Short mmCIF file of C-alpha atoms in Angstrom, two decimals:
data_model
loop_
_atom_site.label_atom_id
_atom_site.label_comp_id
_atom_site.label_asym_id
_atom_site.label_seq_id
_atom_site.Cartn_x
_atom_site.Cartn_y
_atom_site.Cartn_z
CA MET A 1 1.88 -67.03 -110.33
CA SER A 2 0.41 -67.84 -106.94
CA PRO A 3 2.27 -70.57 -105.06
CA TYR A 4 0.60 -73.87 -104.30
CA SER A 5 0.01 -74.32 -100.58
CA ALA A 6 -2.49 -75.73 -98.11
CA LEU A 7 -3.89 -72.20 -97.76
CA ALA A 8 -4.29 -71.86 -101.54
CA LEU A 9 -6.03 -75.23 -101.63
CA LEU A 10 -8.42 -74.12 -98.89
CA LYS A 11 -9.07 -70.80 -100.64
CA HIS A 12 -9.93 -72.48 -103.92
CA ALA A 13 -12.06 -75.07 -102.14
CA VAL A 14 -14.08 -72.39 -100.34
CA THR A 15 -14.44 -69.92 -103.20
CA GLY A 16 -14.81 -72.55 -105.93
CA ARG A 17 -12.61 -70.44 -108.19
CA PRO A 18 -11.00 -72.48 -110.97
CA TRP A 19 -7.23 -72.93 -110.79
CA PRO A 20 -5.32 -70.80 -113.28
CA ARG A 21 -3.28 -72.64 -115.91
CA ALA A 22 0.07 -73.78 -114.56
CA TRP A 23 2.24 -72.42 -117.39
CA ARG A 24 1.74 -69.76 -120.05
CA ASP A 25 1.02 -70.62 -123.69
CA PRO A 26 2.82 -67.82 -125.57
CA ALA A 27 3.29 -67.39 -129.31
CA PRO A 28 6.97 -67.74 -130.23
CA LYS A 29 8.99 -64.51 -130.31
CA ALA A 30 11.34 -63.84 -133.24
CA VAL A 31 14.51 -63.92 -131.12
CA TYR A 32 15.61 -65.55 -127.85
CA ASP A 33 18.92 -65.72 -126.01
CA VAL A 34 18.64 -69.50 -125.78
CA ILE A 35 16.43 -72.07 -127.49
CA ILE A 36 16.06 -75.54 -126.00
CA VAL A 37 14.77 -78.10 -128.49
CA GLY A 38 12.70 -80.70 -126.65
CA GLY A 39 10.02 -80.15 -123.99
CA GLY A 40 10.64 -83.23 -121.91
CA GLY A 41 11.98 -83.34 -118.38
CA HIS A 42 15.56 -82.59 -119.42
CA GLY A 43 14.70 -79.67 -121.72
CA LEU A 44 12.33 -78.06 -119.23
CA ALA A 45 14.76 -78.59 -116.34
CA THR A 46 17.50 -76.96 -118.42
CA ALA A 47 15.30 -73.93 -119.14
CA CYS A 48 14.27 -73.73 -115.50
CA TYR A 49 17.87 -73.74 -114.22
CA LEU A 50 19.00 -71.33 -116.95
CA ALA A 51 16.50 -68.83 -115.57
CA LYS A 52 16.82 -69.70 -111.89
CA GLU A 53 20.54 -70.39 -111.43
CA PHE A 54 22.20 -68.61 -114.33
CA GLY A 55 19.99 -65.55 -114.84
CA ILE A 56 19.13 -66.24 -118.48
CA ARG A 57 15.38 -65.77 -118.74
CA ASN A 58 14.89 -65.00 -122.43
CA VAL A 59 14.57 -68.70 -123.20
CA ALA A 60 12.23 -70.77 -125.37
CA VAL A 61 11.56 -74.49 -125.04
CA LEU A 62 10.29 -75.89 -128.35
CA GLU A 63 8.31 -79.14 -128.19
CA LYS A 64 7.04 -80.94 -131.28
CA GLY A 65 4.01 -82.41 -129.48
CA TYR A 66 2.87 -81.57 -125.98
CA ILE A 67 5.36 -81.36 -123.14
CA GLY A 68 6.20 -84.68 -121.55
CA SER A 69 4.75 -86.67 -124.46
CA GLY A 70 8.06 -88.38 -125.26
CA ASN A 71 10.24 -90.45 -122.98
CA ALA A 72 9.45 -88.26 -119.96
CA GLY A 73 6.02 -89.90 -119.97
CA ARG A 74 7.19 -93.38 -121.01
CA ASN A 75 9.71 -94.41 -118.36
CA THR A 76 9.30 -96.62 -115.30
CA THR A 77 9.96 -93.66 -112.92
CA ILE A 78 12.93 -95.19 -111.12
CA VAL A 79 15.43 -92.86 -109.41
CA ARG A 80 18.73 -94.33 -108.16
CA SER A 81 22.46 -93.61 -108.08
CA ASN A 82 24.13 -97.00 -107.59
CA TYR A 83 26.90 -96.51 -110.12
CA MET A 84 30.55 -97.42 -109.67
CA LEU A 85 32.51 -95.69 -112.42
CA PRO A 86 34.11 -92.29 -111.82
CA GLY A 87 32.02 -89.64 -113.53
CA ALA A 88 28.76 -91.56 -113.28
CA ILE A 89 29.01 -91.85 -109.47
CA GLU A 90 29.35 -88.12 -108.90
CA PHE A 91 26.81 -87.13 -111.55
CA TYR A 92 24.02 -89.39 -110.30
CA ASP A 93 24.79 -88.57 -106.67
CA PHE A 94 24.29 -84.89 -107.53
CA SER A 95 21.04 -85.79 -109.27
CA LEU A 96 19.75 -87.68 -106.23
CA ARG A 97 20.58 -84.73 -104.00
CA LEU A 98 18.54 -82.47 -106.30
CA TRP A 99 15.65 -84.99 -106.26
CA ASN A 100 15.53 -84.77 -102.48
CA GLY A 101 14.66 -81.07 -102.50
CA LEU A 102 12.84 -80.94 -105.81
CA SER A 103 9.21 -80.72 -104.66
CA HIS A 104 10.03 -77.73 -102.45
CA GLU A 105 12.29 -76.13 -105.03
CA LEU A 106 9.60 -76.29 -107.72
CA ASN A 107 6.63 -75.74 -105.35
CA PHE A 108 5.16 -78.79 -107.08
CA ASN A 109 4.77 -82.25 -105.58
CA VAL A 110 6.86 -84.55 -107.78
CA MET A 111 6.01 -87.39 -105.39
CA PHE A 112 9.63 -88.38 -104.95
CA SER A 113 9.48 -91.52 -102.86
CA PRO A 114 12.89 -92.80 -101.68
CA ARG A 115 11.53 -96.23 -100.84
CA GLY A 116 14.80 -98.04 -101.57
CA GLN A 117 15.95 -99.95 -104.63
CA ILE A 118 17.17 -103.52 -104.30
CA LEU A 119 19.28 -105.32 -106.86
CA LEU A 120 18.60 -109.05 -106.59
CA LEU A 121 21.58 -111.37 -106.18
CA HIS A 122 21.33 -114.99 -107.26
CA SER A 123 24.68 -116.58 -106.49
CA PRO A 124 27.57 -116.30 -104.02
CA ASP A 125 29.61 -114.68 -106.79
CA ALA A 126 26.91 -112.08 -107.32
CA LEU A 127 27.04 -111.31 -103.58
CA ASP A 128 30.79 -110.71 -103.79
CA SER A 129 30.41 -108.54 -106.85
CA ALA A 130 27.60 -106.55 -105.22
CA ALA A 131 29.68 -106.12 -102.06
CA ARG A 132 32.31 -104.45 -104.22
CA ARG A 133 29.73 -102.17 -105.83
CA GLY A 134 28.26 -101.35 -102.42
CA ASN A 135 31.70 -100.54 -101.02
CA ILE A 136 32.45 -98.22 -103.94
CA MET A 137 29.13 -96.47 -103.36
CA ARG A 138 29.76 -96.10 -99.61
CA ARG A 139 33.25 -94.83 -100.33
CA HIS A 140 31.46 -91.95 -102.11
CA ASN A 141 28.94 -91.40 -99.29
CA ILE A 142 26.12 -93.09 -101.19
CA ALA A 143 24.12 -95.35 -98.91
CA ALA A 144 24.34 -99.06 -99.72
CA ARG A 145 23.32 -102.15 -97.74
CA LEU A 146 24.18 -105.72 -98.57
CA LEU A 147 21.26 -107.92 -97.59
CA ASP A 148 21.43 -111.64 -96.95
CA ARG A 149 18.69 -114.05 -97.85
CA ALA A 150 16.90 -113.75 -94.49
CA ALA A 151 16.92 -109.96 -94.67
CA MET A 152 15.55 -110.14 -98.23
CA GLN A 153 12.76 -112.45 -97.13
CA ALA A 154 11.78 -110.04 -94.36
CA LEU A 155 11.83 -106.97 -96.64
CA VAL A 156 10.40 -108.41 -99.85
CA PRO A 157 8.33 -111.45 -98.86
CA HIS A 158 6.62 -112.04 -102.21
CA LEU A 159 9.67 -113.10 -104.23
CA ASP A 160 10.17 -116.78 -104.99
CA TYR A 161 12.25 -118.17 -102.10
CA ARG A 162 11.40 -121.83 -102.72
CA PRO A 163 14.32 -124.23 -103.25
CA SER A 164 12.89 -124.93 -106.71
CA ALA A 165 12.93 -121.22 -107.69
CA ARG A 166 14.19 -120.55 -111.22
CA PHE A 167 16.38 -117.77 -109.79
CA PRO A 168 17.32 -118.74 -106.20
CA ILE A 169 17.77 -115.64 -104.05
CA TRP A 170 21.07 -115.33 -102.22
CA GLY A 171 20.66 -111.73 -101.19
CA GLY A 172 20.34 -108.20 -102.45
CA LEU A 173 22.15 -104.89 -102.70
CA MET A 174 19.97 -102.07 -101.47
CA GLN A 175 20.30 -98.37 -102.04
CA PRO A 176 17.92 -97.13 -99.33
CA THR A 177 17.90 -93.57 -100.68
CA ALA A 178 16.74 -94.59 -104.18
CA GLY A 179 13.11 -94.86 -105.19
CA THR A 180 10.57 -93.48 -107.63
CA ALA A 181 9.00 -90.14 -108.59
CA ARG A 182 5.91 -89.18 -110.54
CA HIS A 183 7.23 -88.63 -114.07
CA ASP A 184 4.43 -86.33 -115.32
CA ALA A 185 4.68 -84.19 -112.20
CA VAL A 186 8.39 -83.66 -112.86
CA VAL A 187 7.58 -82.32 -116.33
CA TRP A 188 4.73 -80.15 -115.08
CA GLY A 189 6.69 -78.89 -112.08
CA TYR A 190 9.67 -77.80 -114.18
CA ALA A 191 7.35 -76.30 -116.82
CA ARG A 192 5.45 -74.26 -114.25
CA ALA A 193 8.60 -73.05 -112.50
CA ALA A 194 10.32 -72.19 -115.80
CA SER A 195 7.29 -70.40 -117.21
CA ASP A 196 7.00 -68.42 -113.97
CA LEU A 197 10.60 -67.23 -114.45
CA GLY A 198 9.88 -66.01 -117.99
CA VAL A 199 10.66 -69.06 -120.10
CA ASP A 200 8.37 -69.47 -123.14
CA ILE A 201 7.15 -73.06 -123.52
CA ILE A 202 6.04 -73.50 -127.10
CA GLN A 203 4.20 -76.71 -127.87
CA ASN A 204 3.28 -78.21 -131.26
CA CYS A 205 6.42 -76.60 -132.64
CA GLU A 206 8.61 -79.14 -134.39
CA VAL A 207 12.12 -78.09 -135.36
CA THR A 208 12.71 -78.91 -139.03
CA GLY A 209 16.14 -77.38 -139.56
CA PHE A 210 18.88 -75.12 -138.25
CA LEU A 211 19.62 -71.62 -139.45
CA ARG A 212 23.35 -71.24 -140.09
CA GLU A 213 25.46 -68.12 -140.50
CA GLY A 214 29.19 -68.55 -141.07
CA GLY A 215 29.33 -72.02 -139.59
CA ARG A 216 27.42 -70.98 -136.49
CA VAL A 217 23.83 -71.91 -135.69
CA VAL A 218 21.77 -68.76 -135.21
CA GLY A 219 18.26 -70.13 -135.12
CA VAL A 220 15.85 -72.89 -136.00
CA GLU A 221 13.25 -73.46 -138.68
CA THR A 222 10.04 -74.73 -137.09
CA GLY A 223 6.47 -75.54 -137.96
CA ARG A 224 5.64 -72.15 -136.43
CA GLY A 225 8.20 -70.11 -138.35
CA THR A 226 11.85 -69.17 -137.99
CA ILE A 227 13.06 -68.48 -134.45
CA ARG A 228 16.52 -67.04 -133.86
CA ALA A 229 18.75 -67.48 -130.82
CA GLY A 230 22.35 -66.96 -129.80
CA LYS A 231 22.62 -70.47 -128.36
CA ILE A 232 20.66 -73.62 -129.09
CA GLY A 233 20.52 -76.73 -126.92
CA ILE A 234 19.25 -80.10 -128.11
CA ALA A 235 17.46 -82.30 -125.52
CA VAL A 236 15.31 -84.63 -127.61
CA ALA A 237 15.66 -88.22 -126.33
CA GLY A 238 15.35 -90.82 -129.07
CA HIS A 239 15.68 -88.42 -131.99
CA THR A 240 19.11 -86.98 -131.13
CA SER A 241 20.63 -88.44 -134.30
CA ARG A 242 17.94 -86.78 -136.43
CA LEU A 243 18.51 -83.33 -134.89
CA GLY A 244 22.25 -83.91 -135.16
CA GLU A 245 21.86 -84.73 -138.85
CA MET A 246 20.06 -81.42 -139.43
CA ALA A 247 23.15 -79.69 -138.03
CA GLY A 248 25.57 -81.89 -139.99
CA LEU A 249 26.64 -83.99 -136.98
CA ARG A 250 27.10 -87.75 -137.02
CA LEU A 251 26.79 -89.14 -133.50
CA PRO A 252 27.77 -92.30 -131.58
CA ILE A 253 24.10 -93.18 -131.09
CA GLU A 254 21.58 -95.80 -132.22
CA SER A 255 17.82 -95.50 -131.56
CA HIS A 256 16.30 -98.56 -129.92
CA LEU A 257 12.93 -99.55 -128.49
CA LEU A 258 12.30 -100.08 -124.80
CA GLN A 259 8.94 -101.44 -123.70
CA ALA A 260 7.29 -100.82 -120.36
CA PHE A 261 4.25 -102.32 -118.69
CA VAL A 262 1.74 -101.46 -115.99
CA SER A 263 -0.73 -103.89 -114.43
CA GLU A 264 -4.19 -103.36 -113.02
CA PRO A 265 -4.06 -101.69 -109.57
CA LEU A 266 -3.37 -104.02 -106.65
CA LYS A 267 -3.37 -103.53 -102.91
CA PRO A 268 0.09 -102.70 -101.49
CA LEU A 269 2.32 -105.62 -102.48
CA LEU A 270 5.81 -104.33 -103.14
CA ASP A 271 7.39 -101.63 -100.96
CA HIS A 272 10.66 -101.25 -102.90
CA VAL A 273 11.99 -100.95 -106.40
CA ILE A 274 13.38 -104.32 -107.45
CA GLY A 275 16.07 -104.74 -110.09
CA PHE A 276 17.22 -107.98 -111.66
CA GLY A 277 20.18 -108.23 -114.01
CA GLY A 278 22.76 -110.57 -115.38
CA HIS A 279 20.53 -113.60 -115.96
CA GLY A 280 18.03 -111.45 -117.80
CA HIS A 281 16.91 -107.89 -117.25
CA PHE A 282 13.89 -106.90 -115.24
CA TYR A 283 12.79 -104.14 -112.87
CA ILE A 284 9.55 -103.61 -111.02
CA SER A 285 7.93 -101.23 -108.58
CA GLN A 286 4.40 -100.47 -107.47
CA SER A 287 2.95 -97.09 -108.31
CA ASP A 288 0.99 -95.05 -105.78
CA LYS A 289 -2.17 -96.01 -107.70
CA GLY A 290 -1.30 -99.67 -107.09
CA GLY A 291 -0.25 -100.68 -110.60
CA MET A 292 2.81 -102.87 -110.91
CA VAL A 293 5.16 -100.90 -113.17
CA PHE A 294 7.81 -103.03 -114.83
CA GLY A 295 10.07 -103.48 -117.80
CA GLY A 296 12.95 -105.44 -119.19
CA ASP A 297 15.36 -105.32 -122.07
CA LEU A 298 15.45 -103.42 -125.32
CA ASP A 299 13.89 -104.93 -128.43
CA MET A 300 17.52 -105.05 -129.67
CA TYR A 301 17.13 -103.64 -133.20
CA ASN A 302 17.21 -100.03 -134.44
CA SER A 303 13.75 -98.49 -134.42
CA TYR A 304 11.86 -95.21 -134.17
CA ALA A 305 8.46 -96.94 -134.03
CA GLN A 306 7.43 -96.26 -130.40
CA ARG A 307 5.87 -99.73 -130.34
CA GLY A 308 7.56 -102.95 -129.36
CA ASN A 309 7.34 -106.57 -130.33
CA LEU A 310 5.99 -109.68 -128.65
CA PRO A 311 9.20 -111.65 -127.85
CA VAL A 312 10.13 -109.01 -125.28
CA VAL A 313 6.60 -109.10 -123.83
CA ARG A 314 7.00 -112.85 -123.39
CA ASP A 315 10.48 -112.54 -121.85
CA VAL A 316 9.43 -109.82 -119.43
CA ALA A 317 6.30 -111.73 -118.40
CA ALA A 318 8.40 -114.86 -117.86
CA MET A 319 10.83 -112.98 -115.62
CA ALA A 320 7.96 -111.35 -113.72
CA VAL A 321 6.35 -114.68 -112.79
CA SER A 322 9.72 -116.37 -112.19
CA LEU A 323 10.67 -113.75 -109.61
CA MET A 324 7.19 -113.02 -108.20
CA PRO A 325 4.96 -116.03 -108.86
CA CYS A 326 2.03 -114.18 -107.24
CA LEU A 327 1.86 -111.96 -110.36
CA GLY A 328 0.86 -114.93 -112.51
CA ARG A 329 -2.81 -113.98 -112.77
CA VAL A 330 -2.43 -110.21 -112.62
CA ARG A 331 -3.81 -108.55 -115.75
CA LEU A 332 -1.84 -106.07 -117.76
CA LEU A 333 -3.46 -102.64 -117.99
CA ARG A 334 -1.17 -100.87 -120.45
CA HIS A 335 1.98 -101.55 -122.38
CA TRP A 336 3.97 -99.17 -124.55
CA ALA A 337 7.41 -98.46 -125.99
CA GLY A 338 9.72 -95.48 -126.13
CA VAL A 339 12.63 -94.69 -128.42
CA MET A 340 15.96 -94.68 -126.54
CA ASP A 341 19.03 -93.01 -127.93
CA MET A 342 21.57 -95.67 -126.99
CA THR A 343 25.17 -94.50 -126.99
CA MET A 344 28.21 -96.59 -127.74
CA ASP A 345 29.27 -96.78 -124.09
CA GLY A 346 25.91 -96.68 -122.34
CA SER A 347 26.55 -93.23 -120.84
CA HIS A 348 24.95 -89.92 -121.73
CA ILE A 349 26.37 -86.94 -123.60
CA ILE A 350 26.24 -83.36 -122.28
CA SER A 351 28.61 -81.46 -124.48
CA LYS A 352 29.47 -78.65 -126.80
CA THR A 353 29.45 -79.76 -130.43
CA PRO A 354 31.75 -79.01 -133.38
CA VAL A 355 29.07 -76.49 -134.48
CA ASP A 356 29.40 -73.11 -132.75
CA GLY A 357 26.36 -72.16 -130.71
CA LEU A 358 24.98 -75.71 -130.68
CA TYR A 359 24.96 -77.73 -127.45
CA LEU A 360 24.01 -81.37 -127.06
CA ASN A 361 22.22 -83.19 -124.27
CA GLY A 362 21.30 -86.74 -125.23
CA GLY A 363 22.20 -90.40 -125.39
CA TRP A 364 20.47 -91.18 -122.10
CA CYS A 365 20.06 -94.81 -123.06
CA TYR A 366 17.33 -95.93 -120.73
CA GLY A 367 18.46 -94.15 -117.59
CA GLY A 368 17.42 -90.62 -118.37
CA PHE A 369 14.56 -90.11 -115.94
CA LYS A 370 16.63 -90.32 -112.75
CA ALA A 371 19.10 -87.88 -114.27
CA THR A 372 16.51 -85.18 -115.04
CA PRO A 373 17.46 -82.59 -112.38
CA ALA A 374 21.24 -82.98 -112.74
CA SER A 375 20.99 -83.12 -116.52
CA GLY A 376 19.07 -79.85 -116.59
CA TRP A 377 21.44 -78.21 -114.12
CA CYS A 378 24.63 -79.31 -115.90
CA PHE A 379 23.28 -78.48 -119.37
CA ALA A 380 22.17 -75.05 -118.19
CA HIS A 381 25.66 -74.47 -116.76
CA LEU A 382 27.28 -75.53 -120.05
CA ILE A 383 25.05 -73.24 -122.13
CA ALA A 384 25.22 -70.26 -119.77
CA ARG A 385 28.97 -70.33 -119.03
CA ASP A 386 30.08 -71.94 -122.28
CA GLN A 387 32.21 -74.20 -120.07
CA PRO A 388 31.31 -77.62 -118.68
CA ASP A 389 30.79 -78.07 -114.97
CA PRO A 390 33.26 -80.64 -113.47
CA LEU A 391 30.35 -83.13 -113.38
CA THR A 392 29.86 -82.67 -117.12
CA VAL A 393 33.48 -82.92 -118.28
CA PRO A 394 33.61 -86.76 -118.45
CA PHE A 395 30.48 -86.87 -120.64
CA SER A 396 31.80 -84.81 -123.56
CA LEU A 397 31.11 -85.90 -127.13
CA ASP A 398 34.81 -86.32 -127.89
CA ARG A 399 35.32 -88.99 -125.21
CA PHE A 400 34.84 -91.75 -127.79
CA ALA A 401 37.65 -90.48 -130.01
CA ARG A 402 39.84 -90.09 -126.91
CA GLY A 403 39.12 -93.64 -125.77
CA ALA A 404 37.69 -92.28 -122.50
CA THR A 405 34.38 -94.12 -122.64
CA ILE A 406 32.30 -94.63 -119.48
CA ASP A 407 31.01 -98.15 -119.92
CA GLU A 408 29.30 -99.25 -116.69
CA ALA A 409 28.10 -102.54 -118.22
CA GLY A 410 31.49 -103.27 -119.77
CA SER A 411 29.85 -104.40 -122.99
CA GLY A 412 31.85 -102.31 -125.45
CA PRO A 413 30.62 -100.27 -128.43
CA THR A 414 27.42 -102.29 -128.78
CA PRO A 415 24.50 -99.94 -128.05
CA ASN A 416 21.83 -102.61 -127.56
CA LEU A 417 23.81 -104.40 -124.83
CA HIS A 418 24.11 -101.47 -122.41
CA MET B 1 6.50 -109.84 -134.65
CA LEU B 2 9.23 -109.36 -137.22
CA ARG B 3 9.55 -112.31 -139.59
CA ILE B 4 12.77 -112.73 -141.49
CA ASN B 5 12.78 -114.87 -144.61
CA CYS B 6 16.08 -116.73 -144.24
CA PRO B 7 17.38 -117.75 -147.70
CA PHE B 8 18.17 -121.23 -146.37
CA CYS B 9 15.57 -121.93 -143.68
CA GLY B 10 12.55 -119.95 -144.87
CA GLU B 11 10.45 -117.45 -142.91
CA ARG B 12 11.16 -117.48 -139.17
CA ASP B 13 10.32 -115.28 -136.16
CA HIS B 14 13.05 -112.78 -135.38
CA GLY B 15 13.54 -114.40 -131.98
CA GLU B 16 15.68 -116.96 -133.83
CA PHE B 17 17.98 -114.21 -135.07
CA THR B 18 20.62 -112.02 -133.41
CA TYR B 19 20.89 -108.40 -134.42
CA GLY B 20 24.26 -107.29 -135.76
CA GLY B 21 23.73 -103.59 -136.42
CA ASP B 22 24.16 -101.26 -139.37
CA ALA B 23 25.43 -103.12 -142.46
CA ALA B 24 26.97 -99.92 -143.80
CA VAL B 25 29.69 -100.19 -141.14
CA VAL B 26 32.83 -101.69 -142.63
CA TYR B 27 36.03 -101.86 -140.62
CA PRO B 28 38.93 -100.11 -142.36
CA ALA B 29 42.37 -101.59 -142.96
CA LEU B 30 44.43 -102.09 -139.80
CA GLY B 31 46.80 -99.31 -140.81
CA ALA B 32 44.01 -96.85 -141.68
CA PRO B 33 44.06 -93.39 -140.03
CA LEU B 34 42.63 -93.30 -136.48
CA ASP B 35 39.68 -91.17 -137.59
CA ALA B 36 38.51 -93.94 -139.93
CA TRP B 37 38.59 -96.41 -137.01
CA ILE B 38 36.79 -94.04 -134.64
CA ASP B 39 34.12 -93.58 -137.28
CA ALA B 40 33.69 -97.33 -137.85
CA VAL B 41 33.65 -98.31 -134.18
CA TYR B 42 31.57 -95.48 -132.72
CA VAL B 43 29.69 -93.34 -135.25
CA ARG B 44 26.36 -94.42 -136.73
CA THR B 45 24.00 -92.86 -139.27
CA ASN B 46 21.03 -94.25 -137.31
CA PRO B 47 18.49 -93.55 -140.09
CA LYS B 48 14.76 -93.08 -139.56
CA GLY B 49 13.34 -95.10 -142.45
CA PRO B 50 15.03 -97.73 -144.65
CA HIS B 51 17.98 -99.41 -142.91
CA ARG B 52 20.35 -102.10 -144.19
CA GLU B 53 21.34 -104.18 -141.19
CA ARG B 54 23.06 -107.42 -140.22
CA TRP B 55 21.21 -110.30 -138.58
CA GLN B 56 22.56 -113.77 -137.79
CA HIS B 57 20.20 -116.75 -137.89
CA SER B 58 21.77 -117.88 -134.65
CA LEU B 59 19.09 -120.46 -133.73
CA GLY B 60 18.93 -121.77 -137.30
CA CYS B 61 21.56 -122.11 -140.01
CA ARG B 62 23.81 -119.52 -138.29
CA LEU B 63 24.18 -117.64 -141.56
CA TRP B 64 24.84 -113.89 -141.41
CA LEU B 65 22.25 -111.97 -143.43
CA ILE B 66 21.77 -108.46 -144.76
CA VAL B 67 18.20 -107.41 -144.03
CA GLU B 68 16.58 -104.29 -145.45
CA ARG B 69 14.09 -103.07 -142.86
CA ASP B 70 12.28 -99.80 -142.24
CA THR B 71 12.97 -98.40 -138.75
CA ILE B 72 9.55 -96.68 -138.61
CA THR B 73 7.22 -99.38 -139.98
CA HIS B 74 9.45 -102.45 -139.30
CA ALA B 75 8.55 -103.67 -142.82
CA ILE B 76 11.24 -106.00 -144.20
CA THR B 77 11.82 -105.51 -147.91
CA GLY B 78 14.87 -107.66 -148.57
CA VAL B 79 16.94 -110.49 -147.09
CA ALA B 80 20.19 -111.77 -148.59
CA PRO B 81 23.24 -113.64 -147.32
CA ALA B 82 25.92 -111.24 -146.11
CA ARG B 83 28.50 -112.96 -148.31
CA SER B 84 27.67 -111.81 -151.82
CA ALA B 85 29.30 -114.92 -153.31
CA LEU B 86 26.76 -117.03 -151.45
CA SER B 87 24.02 -114.82 -152.80
CA ALA B 88 25.14 -115.51 -156.37
CA LEU B 89 25.38 -119.23 -155.66
CA LEU B 90 21.80 -119.30 -154.36
CA LYS B 91 20.56 -117.73 -157.60
CA GLU B 92 22.01 -120.55 -159.73
CA PRO B 93 19.33 -122.76 -161.26
CA GLY B 94 18.69 -125.97 -159.38
CA ARG B 95 19.82 -124.59 -156.01
#
C-alpha cells in the first residue's frame, strides 16, 4: 500500500487518479493463528500490534457491523491520563505516550490534539484534593498544573465566574498533555496499518458461538461460517457479557447506557477539554468542525438499547448552561447513546480467562477511547506471549476474587457509580 | 422516558426512582464459602432481554420494588413490592 504523504496528495491531485481503498476486504479464511472479535479501536489496534510488534500476521478481526460502528464511533474523543491509583497511572501514561506518536506510526492523521484537559474545582476542599492528585501525577512524570481562579479566567473565559454562579469556580487542575483525537481516524488508521501487515478485517461477520475442543476454544461460529484459530481475543465493548456467556463465562460487568451530544458548529469558543465532577458529571470540548461535544452521566440502569432517556438530556443540558451560560441558545445537532460495559471497580479487564485459548479485553466503562493504543498493545502482548505485560498484570479478571480492585472513584462494587 | 407503576403511588417517571441492580442477586449467609460471596458481590448475568431488577421509589413512598424490564426495548412488564408479604397484602380485597 502506498504511504500517504504530501507528494502522494500532489500526485493524486495532478493525475486525478482515485485513491485506492484503505484496507482490503477479504473473504474469511478457514483458519487463522489469532482471531480478534470486535472491529473497534481496541480490536484493530490489537491486530495491528500483533502483526507489527509481535510478528503474528495470520490474524482476522471479525466485526458484526462495519468497523468503528460501536463505541469507537460513539465516544466524546477525550484523551487524558490524570489517574492516581497504581496500575491505572502507568497504563494510561503508556497510552498517552503512544498517542503522541500515533499519526506517524500509522501514517494516518488521527488528529491527536493535546490541547489540555482541565478539571473544574468548585471549593477550597476540591483545590486541596486536586493538589494531591496533581502531585501524584507529577510524581509519575505526568504533567499537572493547579490553576487558581484568575488563571482559569484567563484560560477559559466563557465559564460562569459571576458571584451568583451555580458552581462558583475556585480553580482547576490541568493536564496540559491531554486533549482529543479524531475517533473515526483512529479506527481507520489502525485498520489500514493492520490490513497492510496482512491482517484480514472481516466486516458484517457476527460471532454467534465458540467452537470448543477438550475445554479449549478452537474457533468461532459466525454469520459467514466457521472460522478456526489457535487463540481468540474478545474486544467487544458493551457486549462483553454476551460473548462471555457464549464461552460459559460469568463476568463482573453490567451494560449501561451513556449518552453524548454535539451542537451545531460554532466559531472557536473553547480551547481545552473541560471536566466537571463531584457535584454532577459533565465534560465538554469543541471539535475541529466547531461542534461542542459533551456528555454527562450514565442513564443508571442496565441496557443494551443504544438510545438514552430524557432525564439525562435534561441534567446534561442544565450542567452545560450552569457552567457555560453562553451555550443557552446553542442548538443541538445530534445526540446518541452507546452501551458501556461497566465493571465492578470502574477499571478495565485485559486478561486470560478460565477457558484455554480465550483472552478478554473489555470492561472499559466509559474511558475506553483514550486507552485504545495501550489496550491494543497490551492485549497483543498477552495473546502473543501468553503472559501479561507488567502494565496488564493489575487488570486481570481474578482481581475481584483477590480483593485487588482498582477503584479510582472509590464507589465500590456498584457499576453505575463509576 | 421509563414510567414505573408504583403499587402505592401510581405511574411515575423513573427520575423519581433509584436503580438497585439485578434482583437475582441475593447475599449468602455470613458464613457461606468465599466463592458464594465473590459471586454475589461481583458477578452479574447482565442479560440482554428480560431483566428482573430492584428500584427504590426514593422521591415517593421510598418502597423497594422488583421491576421486570427488557434491557433492549425498555418495556416494563411487571412491578411489585420487593417484600413478597407486602405484595400479598396489597392483593387483599379492600386494599
